[in-house]
Short mmCIF file of C-alpha atoms in Angstrom, two decimals:
data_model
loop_
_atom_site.label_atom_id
_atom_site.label_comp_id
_atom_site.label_asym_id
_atom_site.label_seq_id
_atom_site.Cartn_x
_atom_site.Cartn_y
_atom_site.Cartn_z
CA UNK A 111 88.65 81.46 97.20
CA UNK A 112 89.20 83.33 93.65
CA UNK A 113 92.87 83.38 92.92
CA UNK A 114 94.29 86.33 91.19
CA UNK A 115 97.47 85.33 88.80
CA UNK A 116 99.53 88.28 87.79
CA UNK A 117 102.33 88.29 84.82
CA UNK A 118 105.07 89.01 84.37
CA UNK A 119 106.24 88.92 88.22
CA UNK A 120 108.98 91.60 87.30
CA UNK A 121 110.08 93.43 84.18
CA UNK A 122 112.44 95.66 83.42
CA UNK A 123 111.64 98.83 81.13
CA UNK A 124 113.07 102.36 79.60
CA UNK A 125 111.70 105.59 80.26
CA UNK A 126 108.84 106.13 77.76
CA UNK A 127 107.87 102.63 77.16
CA UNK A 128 104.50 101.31 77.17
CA UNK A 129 104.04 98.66 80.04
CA UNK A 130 101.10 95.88 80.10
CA UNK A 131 100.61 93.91 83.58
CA UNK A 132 98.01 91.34 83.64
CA UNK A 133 96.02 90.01 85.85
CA UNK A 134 93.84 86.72 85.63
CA UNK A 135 91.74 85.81 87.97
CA UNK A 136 90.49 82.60 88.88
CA UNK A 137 86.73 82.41 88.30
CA UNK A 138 84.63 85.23 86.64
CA UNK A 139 84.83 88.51 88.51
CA UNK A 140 82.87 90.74 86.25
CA UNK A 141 84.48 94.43 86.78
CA UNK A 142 85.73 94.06 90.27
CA UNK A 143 89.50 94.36 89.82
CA UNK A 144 91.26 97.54 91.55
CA UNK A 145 95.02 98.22 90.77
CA UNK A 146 97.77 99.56 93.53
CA UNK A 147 101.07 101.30 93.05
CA UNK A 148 103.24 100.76 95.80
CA UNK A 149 106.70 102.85 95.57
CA UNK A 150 109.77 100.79 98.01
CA UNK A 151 108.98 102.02 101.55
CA UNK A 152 105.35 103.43 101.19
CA UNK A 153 101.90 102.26 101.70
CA UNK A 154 99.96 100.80 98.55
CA UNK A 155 97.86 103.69 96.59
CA UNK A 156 95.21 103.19 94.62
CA UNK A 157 95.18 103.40 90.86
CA UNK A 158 92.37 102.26 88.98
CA UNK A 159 88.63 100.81 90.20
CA UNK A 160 85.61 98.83 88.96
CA UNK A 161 88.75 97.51 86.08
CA UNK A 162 88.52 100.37 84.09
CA UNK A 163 88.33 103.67 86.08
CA UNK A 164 91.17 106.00 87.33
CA UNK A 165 91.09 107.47 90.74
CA UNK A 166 91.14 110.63 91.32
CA UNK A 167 95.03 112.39 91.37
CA UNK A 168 96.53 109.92 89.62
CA UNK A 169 97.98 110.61 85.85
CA UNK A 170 95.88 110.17 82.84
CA UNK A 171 99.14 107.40 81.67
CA UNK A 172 97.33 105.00 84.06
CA UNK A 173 94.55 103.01 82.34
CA UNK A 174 92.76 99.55 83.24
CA UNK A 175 91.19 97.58 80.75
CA UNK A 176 89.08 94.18 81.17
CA UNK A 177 86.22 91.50 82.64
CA UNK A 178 85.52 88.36 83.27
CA UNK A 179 88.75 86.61 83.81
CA UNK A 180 91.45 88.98 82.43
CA UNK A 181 92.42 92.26 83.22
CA UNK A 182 95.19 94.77 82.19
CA UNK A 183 96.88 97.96 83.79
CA UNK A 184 98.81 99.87 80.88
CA UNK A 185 101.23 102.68 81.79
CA UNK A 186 101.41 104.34 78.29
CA UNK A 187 104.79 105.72 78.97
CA UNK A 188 106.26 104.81 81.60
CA UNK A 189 108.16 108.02 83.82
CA UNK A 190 110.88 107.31 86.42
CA UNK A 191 108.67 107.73 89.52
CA UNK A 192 106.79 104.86 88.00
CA UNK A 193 109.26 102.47 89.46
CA UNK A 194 107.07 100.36 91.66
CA UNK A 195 105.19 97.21 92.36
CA UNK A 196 101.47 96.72 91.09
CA UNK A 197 99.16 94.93 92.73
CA UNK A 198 95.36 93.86 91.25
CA UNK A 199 92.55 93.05 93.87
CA UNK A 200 89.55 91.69 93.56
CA UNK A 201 86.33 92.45 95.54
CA UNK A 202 84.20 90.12 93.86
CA UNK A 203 83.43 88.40 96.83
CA UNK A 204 85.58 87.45 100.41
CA UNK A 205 88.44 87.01 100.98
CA UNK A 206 89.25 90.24 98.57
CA UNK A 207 92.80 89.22 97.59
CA UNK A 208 95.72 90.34 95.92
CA UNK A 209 97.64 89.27 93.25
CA UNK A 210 101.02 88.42 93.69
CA UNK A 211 102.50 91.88 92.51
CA UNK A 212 104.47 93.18 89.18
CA UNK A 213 107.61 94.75 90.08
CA UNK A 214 108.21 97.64 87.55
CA UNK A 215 112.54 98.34 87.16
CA UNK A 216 114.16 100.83 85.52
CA UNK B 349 91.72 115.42 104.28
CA UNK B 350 92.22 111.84 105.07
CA UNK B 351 94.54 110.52 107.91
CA UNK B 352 94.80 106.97 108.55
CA UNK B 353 97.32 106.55 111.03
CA UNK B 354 98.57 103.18 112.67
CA UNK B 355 100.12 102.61 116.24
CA UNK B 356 101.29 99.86 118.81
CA UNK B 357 103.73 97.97 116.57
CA UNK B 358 106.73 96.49 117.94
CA UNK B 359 109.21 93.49 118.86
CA UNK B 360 107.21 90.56 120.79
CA UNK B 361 108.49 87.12 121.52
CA UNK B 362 106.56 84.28 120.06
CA UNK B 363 103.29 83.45 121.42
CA UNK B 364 102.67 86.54 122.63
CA UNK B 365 100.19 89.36 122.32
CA UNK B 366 99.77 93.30 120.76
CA UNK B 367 97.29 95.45 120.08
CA UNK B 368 96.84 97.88 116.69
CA UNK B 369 95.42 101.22 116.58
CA UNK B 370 94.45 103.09 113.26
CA UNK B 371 93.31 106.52 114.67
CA UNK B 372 91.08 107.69 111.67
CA UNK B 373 90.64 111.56 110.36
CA UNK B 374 89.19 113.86 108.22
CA UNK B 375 85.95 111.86 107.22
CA UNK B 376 82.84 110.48 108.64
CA UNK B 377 84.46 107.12 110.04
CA UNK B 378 81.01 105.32 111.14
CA UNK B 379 80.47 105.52 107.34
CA UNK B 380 83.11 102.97 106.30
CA UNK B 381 84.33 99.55 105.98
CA UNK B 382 87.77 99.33 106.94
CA UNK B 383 90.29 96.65 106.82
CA UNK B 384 93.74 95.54 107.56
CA UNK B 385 95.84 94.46 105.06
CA UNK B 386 99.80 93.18 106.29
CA UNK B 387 102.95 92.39 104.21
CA UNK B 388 105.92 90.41 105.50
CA UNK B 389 109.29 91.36 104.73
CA UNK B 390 109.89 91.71 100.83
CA UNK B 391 106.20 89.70 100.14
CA UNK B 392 102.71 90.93 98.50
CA UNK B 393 99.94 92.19 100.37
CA UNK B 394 97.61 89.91 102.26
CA UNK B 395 93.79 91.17 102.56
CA UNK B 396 93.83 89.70 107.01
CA UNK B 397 90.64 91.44 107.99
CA UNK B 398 87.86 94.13 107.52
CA UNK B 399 84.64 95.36 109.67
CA UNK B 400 81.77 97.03 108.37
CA UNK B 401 80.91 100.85 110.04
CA UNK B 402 78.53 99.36 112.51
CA UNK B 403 80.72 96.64 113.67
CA UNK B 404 78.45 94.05 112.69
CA UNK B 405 80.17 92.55 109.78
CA UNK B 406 83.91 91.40 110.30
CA UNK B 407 85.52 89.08 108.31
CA UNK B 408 89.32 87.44 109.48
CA UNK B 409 91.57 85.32 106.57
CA UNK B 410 91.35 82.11 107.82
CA UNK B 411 95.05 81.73 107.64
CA UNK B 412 94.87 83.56 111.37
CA UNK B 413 93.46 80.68 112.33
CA UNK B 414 90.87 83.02 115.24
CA UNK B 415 94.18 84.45 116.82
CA UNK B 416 92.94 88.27 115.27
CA UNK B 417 90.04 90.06 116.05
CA UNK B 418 89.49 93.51 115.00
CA UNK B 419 87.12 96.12 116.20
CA UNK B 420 86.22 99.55 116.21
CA UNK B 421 85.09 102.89 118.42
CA UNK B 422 83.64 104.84 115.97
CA UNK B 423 83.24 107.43 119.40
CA UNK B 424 87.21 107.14 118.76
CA UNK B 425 87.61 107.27 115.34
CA UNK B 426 89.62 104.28 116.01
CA UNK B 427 90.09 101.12 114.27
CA UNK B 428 91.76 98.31 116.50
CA UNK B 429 93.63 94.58 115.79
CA UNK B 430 94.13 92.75 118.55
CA UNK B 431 96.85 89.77 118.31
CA UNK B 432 97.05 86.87 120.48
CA UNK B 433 99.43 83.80 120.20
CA UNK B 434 101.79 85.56 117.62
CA UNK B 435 104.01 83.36 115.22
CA UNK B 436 107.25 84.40 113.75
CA UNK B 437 105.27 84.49 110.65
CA UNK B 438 102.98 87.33 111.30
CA UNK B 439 106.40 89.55 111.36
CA UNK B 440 105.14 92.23 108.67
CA UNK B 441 103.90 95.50 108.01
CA UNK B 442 100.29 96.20 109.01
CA UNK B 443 98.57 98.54 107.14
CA UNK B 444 94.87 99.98 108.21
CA UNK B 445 92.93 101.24 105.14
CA UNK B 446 89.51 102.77 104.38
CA UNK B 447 86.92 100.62 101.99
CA UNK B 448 85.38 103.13 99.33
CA UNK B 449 82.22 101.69 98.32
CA UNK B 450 82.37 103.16 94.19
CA UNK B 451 78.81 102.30 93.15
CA UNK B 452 76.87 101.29 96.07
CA UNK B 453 76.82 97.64 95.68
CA UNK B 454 78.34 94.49 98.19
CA UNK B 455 81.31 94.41 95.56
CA UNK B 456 82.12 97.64 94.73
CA UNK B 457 84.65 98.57 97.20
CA UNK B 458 88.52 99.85 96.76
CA UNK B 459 90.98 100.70 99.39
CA UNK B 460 91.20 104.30 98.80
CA UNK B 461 92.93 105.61 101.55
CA UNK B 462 95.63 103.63 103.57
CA UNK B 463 97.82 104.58 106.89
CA UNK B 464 101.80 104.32 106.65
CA UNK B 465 101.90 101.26 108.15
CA UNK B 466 102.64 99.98 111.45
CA UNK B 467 105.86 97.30 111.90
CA UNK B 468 105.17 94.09 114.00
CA UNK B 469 108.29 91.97 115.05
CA UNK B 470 108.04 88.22 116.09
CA UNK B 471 110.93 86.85 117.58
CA UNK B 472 112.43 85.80 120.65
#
C-alpha cells in the first residue's frame, strides 16, 4: 500500500499568513494527489485535484503544487474560515488513502 | 444539485450488525463510483470501501477483515454498507461520497461530493 506522510501534523498561524502543508507519499504517484478541507463538525470538501487543479467554488488562495513523491497545498493568505484540517489522498492505485491530516489553528 | 445523504446509524452492542443507506440525488447515480470513507472519534479519514456504477467492481480495506460489504440499487439511487460482527473500533463517522472521474483514466478520481455523515456507536 502507498503511504501518504503529511507535515507538519498541526500549526498554528495569523490571519494573512501564507501556509505550506506537505504531503509525501510513499512510492511515485505521478499527479494523483487530491486535497480536503474539513471544518470541526462537517464532512471533508474537496479542494484541489490531479495535484495541481482547484475545484470548482473554492477560492483562488487555494493552490496545489507537485509529482512524484512530494506535494504541497499553499493557502496564500490564510482567512479565519480557513481554520480546518487538510487531508491529501492519493488515487494512484487501491487502497486510495489519506494522509494523516494538517490541523490549521488560529 | 447534489445530495448525498446517509441513514441507519446508531448505538449497537459489540458483535452485532447495521445497515447504511446513502440515498443519492441530483445526478445520474449509475454513472459513478462511490465509496465510503469513516472517521473515529477525533482521527483522519479512512478510505473502507468503494463500488463501481455497475456493481461489478467493489473494493473493502482489508482492515474489515470481510465483515463489510457494500452494494448498490441504482433503481434506488441508493448506496448501502452492510456491517456484521461490529467491534468497538468501528465506532466512527461514516461518510458516503461520490468518485469524480477528472480525466477519464483508472486513477483520476476525487471525492467530489460527500453526505453529512452518518454516526455508528459500538458499545455494550
Amino acid at each position: 500500500d502507498i503511504q501518504m506522510t503529511q507535515s507538519p501534523s498541526s500549526l498554528s498561524v495569523s490571519v494573512g499568513d501564507r501556509v505550506t502543508i506537505t504531503c509525501r507519499a510513499s512510492q511515485s504517484i505521478s499527479s494523483y494527489v487530491n486535497w480536503y478541507q474539513q471544518r470541526p463538525g462537517k464532512a471533508p470538501k474537496l479542494l484541489i485535484y490531479g495535484a495541481s487543479s482547484l475545484q470548482s467554488g473554492v477560492p483562488s488562495r487555494f493552490s496545489g503544487s507537485g509529482s512524484g513523491t512530494d506535494f504541497t497545498l499553499t493557502i496564500s493568505s490564510l482567512q479565519p474560515e480557513d481554520c480546518a484540517t487538510y487531508y491529501c489522498q492519493q488515487s494512484y492505485s487501491t487502497p486510495p488513502g489519506f494522509g494523516q491530516g494538517t490541523k490549521v489553528e488560529i | 444539485q447534489v445530495q448525498l445523504v446517509e441513514s441507519g446509524g446508531g448505538l449497537v452492542k459489540p458483535g452485532g450488525s447495521l445497515r447504511l443507506s446513502c440515498a443519492a440525488s441530483g445526478f445520474t447515480f449509475s454513472d459513478f463510483y462511490m465509496g465510503w470513507i469513516r472517521q473515529a472519534p477525533g482521527k483522519g479519514l479512512e478510505y473502507i470501501s468503494y463500488i463501481s456504477g455497475s456493481g461489478d467492481t467493489r473494493y473493502h480495506a482489508h482492515s474489515l477483515k470481510g465483515r463489510f460489504t457494500i452494494s448498490r440499487d441504482n433503481a434506488k439511487n441508493s448506496l448501502y454498507l452492510q456491517m456484521n460482527s461490529l467491534r468497538v473500533d468501528d465506532t466512527a463517522v461514516y461518510y458516503c461520497a461520490r468518485e469524480w472521474d477528472y480525466c477519464s483514466g483508472i486513477s483520476c478520481s476525487s471525492l467530489d461530493f460527500w453526505g453529512q455523515g452518518a454516526l455508528v456507536t459500538v458499545s455494550s
